[in-house]
XYZ file of C-alpha atoms in Angstrom:
265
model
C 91.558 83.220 118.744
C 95.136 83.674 119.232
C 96.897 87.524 119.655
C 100.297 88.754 120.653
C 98.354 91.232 122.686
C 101.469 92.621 124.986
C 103.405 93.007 121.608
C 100.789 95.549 120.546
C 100.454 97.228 123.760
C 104.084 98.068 123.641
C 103.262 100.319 120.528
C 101.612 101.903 122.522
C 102.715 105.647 124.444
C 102.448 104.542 128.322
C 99.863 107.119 128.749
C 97.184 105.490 126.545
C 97.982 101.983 127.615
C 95.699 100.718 130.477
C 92.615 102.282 128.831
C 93.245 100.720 125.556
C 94.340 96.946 127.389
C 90.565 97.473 129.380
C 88.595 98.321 125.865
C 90.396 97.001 123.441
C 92.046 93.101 124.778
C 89.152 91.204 123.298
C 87.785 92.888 120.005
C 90.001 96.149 118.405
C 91.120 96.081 115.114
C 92.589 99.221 114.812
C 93.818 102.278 116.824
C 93.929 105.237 115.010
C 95.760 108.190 115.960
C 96.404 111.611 114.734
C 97.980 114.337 115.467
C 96.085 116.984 117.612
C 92.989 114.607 117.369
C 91.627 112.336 120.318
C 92.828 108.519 119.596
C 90.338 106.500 118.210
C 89.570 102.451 118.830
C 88.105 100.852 116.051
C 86.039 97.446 116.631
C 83.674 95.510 113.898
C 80.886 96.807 115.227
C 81.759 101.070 115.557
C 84.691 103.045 117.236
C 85.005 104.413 120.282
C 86.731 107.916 121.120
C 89.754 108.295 123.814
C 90.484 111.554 125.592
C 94.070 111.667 124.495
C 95.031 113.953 121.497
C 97.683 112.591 120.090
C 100.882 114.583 119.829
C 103.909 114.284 117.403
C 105.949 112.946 120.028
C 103.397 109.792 120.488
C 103.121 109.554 116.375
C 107.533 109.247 116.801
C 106.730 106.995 119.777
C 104.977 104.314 117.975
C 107.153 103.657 114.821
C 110.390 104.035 116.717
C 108.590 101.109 118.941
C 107.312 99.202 115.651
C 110.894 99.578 113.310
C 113.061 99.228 116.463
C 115.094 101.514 113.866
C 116.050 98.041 111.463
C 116.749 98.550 107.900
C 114.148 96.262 106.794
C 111.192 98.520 108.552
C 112.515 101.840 107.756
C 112.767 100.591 103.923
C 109.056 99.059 104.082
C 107.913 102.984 105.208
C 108.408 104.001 101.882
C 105.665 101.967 100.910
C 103.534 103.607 103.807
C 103.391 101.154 107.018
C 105.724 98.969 109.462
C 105.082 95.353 110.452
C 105.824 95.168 114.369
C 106.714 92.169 116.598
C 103.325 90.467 116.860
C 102.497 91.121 113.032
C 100.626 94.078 114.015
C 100.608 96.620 111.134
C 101.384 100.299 111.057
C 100.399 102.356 108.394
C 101.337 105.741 108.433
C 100.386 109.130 106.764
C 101.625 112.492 106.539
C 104.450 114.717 104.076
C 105.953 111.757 101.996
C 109.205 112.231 100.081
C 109.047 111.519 96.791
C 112.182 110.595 94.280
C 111.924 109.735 90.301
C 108.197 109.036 90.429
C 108.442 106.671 93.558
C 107.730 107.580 96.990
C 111.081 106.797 99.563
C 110.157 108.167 103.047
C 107.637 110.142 104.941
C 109.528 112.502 106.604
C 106.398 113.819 109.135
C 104.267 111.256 109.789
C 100.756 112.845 111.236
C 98.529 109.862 111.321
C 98.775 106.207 112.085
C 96.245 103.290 111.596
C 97.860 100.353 114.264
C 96.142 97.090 113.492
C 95.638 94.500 115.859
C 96.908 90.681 114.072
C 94.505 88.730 115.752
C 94.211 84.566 114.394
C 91.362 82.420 114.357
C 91.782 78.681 113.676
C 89.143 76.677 111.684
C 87.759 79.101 109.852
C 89.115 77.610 106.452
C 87.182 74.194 107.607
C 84.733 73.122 104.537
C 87.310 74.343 102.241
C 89.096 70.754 102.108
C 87.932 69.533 99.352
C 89.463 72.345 96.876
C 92.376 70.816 95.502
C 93.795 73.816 93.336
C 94.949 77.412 93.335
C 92.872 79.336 95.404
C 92.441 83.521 95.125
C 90.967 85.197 98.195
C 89.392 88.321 97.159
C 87.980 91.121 98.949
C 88.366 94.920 100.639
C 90.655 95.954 102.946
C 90.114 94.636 106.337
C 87.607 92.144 105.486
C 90.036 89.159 107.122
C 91.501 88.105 103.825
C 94.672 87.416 105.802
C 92.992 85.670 108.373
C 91.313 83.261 106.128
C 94.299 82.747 104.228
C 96.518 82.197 107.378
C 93.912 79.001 108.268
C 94.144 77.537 105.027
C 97.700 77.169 104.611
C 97.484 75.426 108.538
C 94.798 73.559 106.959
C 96.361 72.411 103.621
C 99.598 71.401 105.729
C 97.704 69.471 108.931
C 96.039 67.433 105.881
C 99.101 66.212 104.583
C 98.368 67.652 100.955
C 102.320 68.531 100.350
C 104.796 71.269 101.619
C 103.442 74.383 102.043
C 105.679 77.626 101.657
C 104.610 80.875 102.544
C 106.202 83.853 101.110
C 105.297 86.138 104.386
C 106.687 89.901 102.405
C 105.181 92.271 105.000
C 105.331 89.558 108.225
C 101.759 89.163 108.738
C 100.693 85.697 107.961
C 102.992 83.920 110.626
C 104.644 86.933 112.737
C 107.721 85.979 114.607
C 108.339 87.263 118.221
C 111.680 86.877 119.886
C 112.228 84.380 117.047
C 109.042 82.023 117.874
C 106.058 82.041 115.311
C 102.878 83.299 117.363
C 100.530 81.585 115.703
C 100.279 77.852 114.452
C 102.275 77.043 111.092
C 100.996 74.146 110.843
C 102.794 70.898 110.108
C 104.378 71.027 106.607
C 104.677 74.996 106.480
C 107.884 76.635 105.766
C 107.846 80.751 105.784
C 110.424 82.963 103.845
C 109.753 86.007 105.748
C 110.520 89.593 104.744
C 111.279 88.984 101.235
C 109.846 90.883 98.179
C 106.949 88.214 96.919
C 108.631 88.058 92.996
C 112.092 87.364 94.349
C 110.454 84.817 96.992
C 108.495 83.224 95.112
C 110.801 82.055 92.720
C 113.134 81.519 95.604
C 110.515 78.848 97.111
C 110.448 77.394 94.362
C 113.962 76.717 93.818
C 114.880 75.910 97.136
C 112.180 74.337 98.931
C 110.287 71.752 96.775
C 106.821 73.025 97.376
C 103.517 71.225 96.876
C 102.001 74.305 97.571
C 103.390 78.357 97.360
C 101.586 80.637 99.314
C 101.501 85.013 99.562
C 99.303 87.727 100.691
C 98.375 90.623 98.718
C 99.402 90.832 95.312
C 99.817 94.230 94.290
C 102.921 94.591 91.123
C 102.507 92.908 88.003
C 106.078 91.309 88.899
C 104.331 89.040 91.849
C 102.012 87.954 89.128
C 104.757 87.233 86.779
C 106.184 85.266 89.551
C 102.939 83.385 90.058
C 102.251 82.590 86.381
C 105.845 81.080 86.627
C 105.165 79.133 89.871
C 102.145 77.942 88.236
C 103.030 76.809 85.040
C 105.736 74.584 86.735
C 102.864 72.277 88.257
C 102.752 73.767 92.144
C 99.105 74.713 93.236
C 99.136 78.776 94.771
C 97.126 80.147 97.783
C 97.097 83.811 97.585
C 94.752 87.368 98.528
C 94.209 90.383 96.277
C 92.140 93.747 96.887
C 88.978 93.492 95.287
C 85.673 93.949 95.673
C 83.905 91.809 93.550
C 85.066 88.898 90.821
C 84.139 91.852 88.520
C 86.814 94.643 90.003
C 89.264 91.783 89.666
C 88.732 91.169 86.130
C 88.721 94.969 85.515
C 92.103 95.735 87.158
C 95.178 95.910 84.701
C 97.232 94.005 87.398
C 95.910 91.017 87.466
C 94.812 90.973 83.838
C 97.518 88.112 83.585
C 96.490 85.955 86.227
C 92.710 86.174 85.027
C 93.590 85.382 80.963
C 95.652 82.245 82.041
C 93.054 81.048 84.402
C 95.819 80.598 87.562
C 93.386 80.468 90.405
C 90.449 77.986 89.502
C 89.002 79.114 92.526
């Protein structure tokens, strides 16, 4: 298990930062904290409560340390969270401003859910045998991610083509100081920070992929991307929210993807 641990614990107010290195190094997935409320650490198996309330100031603390004020972050908290050095995830709630239907901003943010990007390697093994698309499916936080992460390394170690990895919220292969923290893999190449309909077809252009690869698709126009990707002959790894085959079949999103059969698996 591989984790950019000192990249998360500089999200981190100093004041909250040895107690949450001494519980929290081995097995947190998530801090949560909110504003007048004691911080919470969040682990598979329960949480555990912190005696420090969280104040506004530690709420500004955080994403100032997460965005590091560039235009890419501040633009991804319109859609409600900011991908730190490390990959570690930042979602944040509070009074959102909203323009022509679509939300822009959150102008005062009152709680944050700070997930951990931890990396396991070999979990994907068995799986080497499946030789087309591939749909993880599942709830949040149920290590979609994780297992997708593996079987890209996987697919890539095994020589089974180029593999390359539209990475739109920096979470599959997180950069820090300009160094992937976690294994690529052999034949992986990662677009990072790109919309997943405009990389996509980017990929595709550009990069002569056996394999395209994205996490979470969410907008009918990453499907549309897919279907594209797809019908031109390269094989697609990708995760959706869903809690059953069934959900998935039921969701007008991914109605596309489901009536052309994509993901045979």
């Amino acid at each position: 298990m591989r984790c950019a641990w000192q990249a998360y614990l500089k999200l981190i107010p100093h004041r909250m930062r040895q107690e949450i290195d001494m519980y929290g190094r081995e097995g947190l997935q998530e801090l949560r904290l909110r504003t007048g409320l004691e911080s919470e650490l969040v682990f598979q198996q329960g949480s555990r409560r912190l005696p420090f309330k969280a104040t506004n100031d530690d709420i500004a603390f955080v994403i100032n340390a997460a965005s590091e004020y560039s235009p890419w972050a501040a633009a991804s908290v319109s859609n409600g969270f900011v991908t730190a050095l490390g990959g570690h995830r930042v979602g944040i709630c509070g009074v959102a401003t909203v323009q022509d239907g679509k939300m822009i901003g959150i102008s005062q943010p009152t709680s944050l859910c700070i997930r951990v990007a931890r990396d396991f390697e070999n979990i994907a093994s068995g799986l080497e045998s499946i030789t087309d698309s591939v749909l993880i499916i599942g709830p949040p936080n149920s290590g979609k991610t994780t297992l997708l992460r593996d079987l890209i390394r996987m697919k890539s170690n095994l020589g089974q083509g180029n593999v390359a990895v539209v990475d739109e919220r920096e979470e599959l292969f997180p950069l820090v100081k300009g160094v992937p923290c976690f294994s690529l893999g052999l034949q992986t190449d990662v677009l990072t920070a790109c919309p997943k309909n405009i990389g996509v077809e980017t990929v595709l252009r550009t990069m002569s992929p056996a394999w395209i690869a994205v996490d979470e698709i969410t907008a009918q126009s990453d499907c549309d991307a897919l279907l594209h990707a797809g019908w031109c002959g390269v094989h697609l790894l990708a995760t959706a929210h869903a809690g059953t085959l069934q959900d998935l079949k039921t969701r007008p999103v991914y109605r596309s993807i489901v009536d052309y059969r994509l993901f045979s698996t």
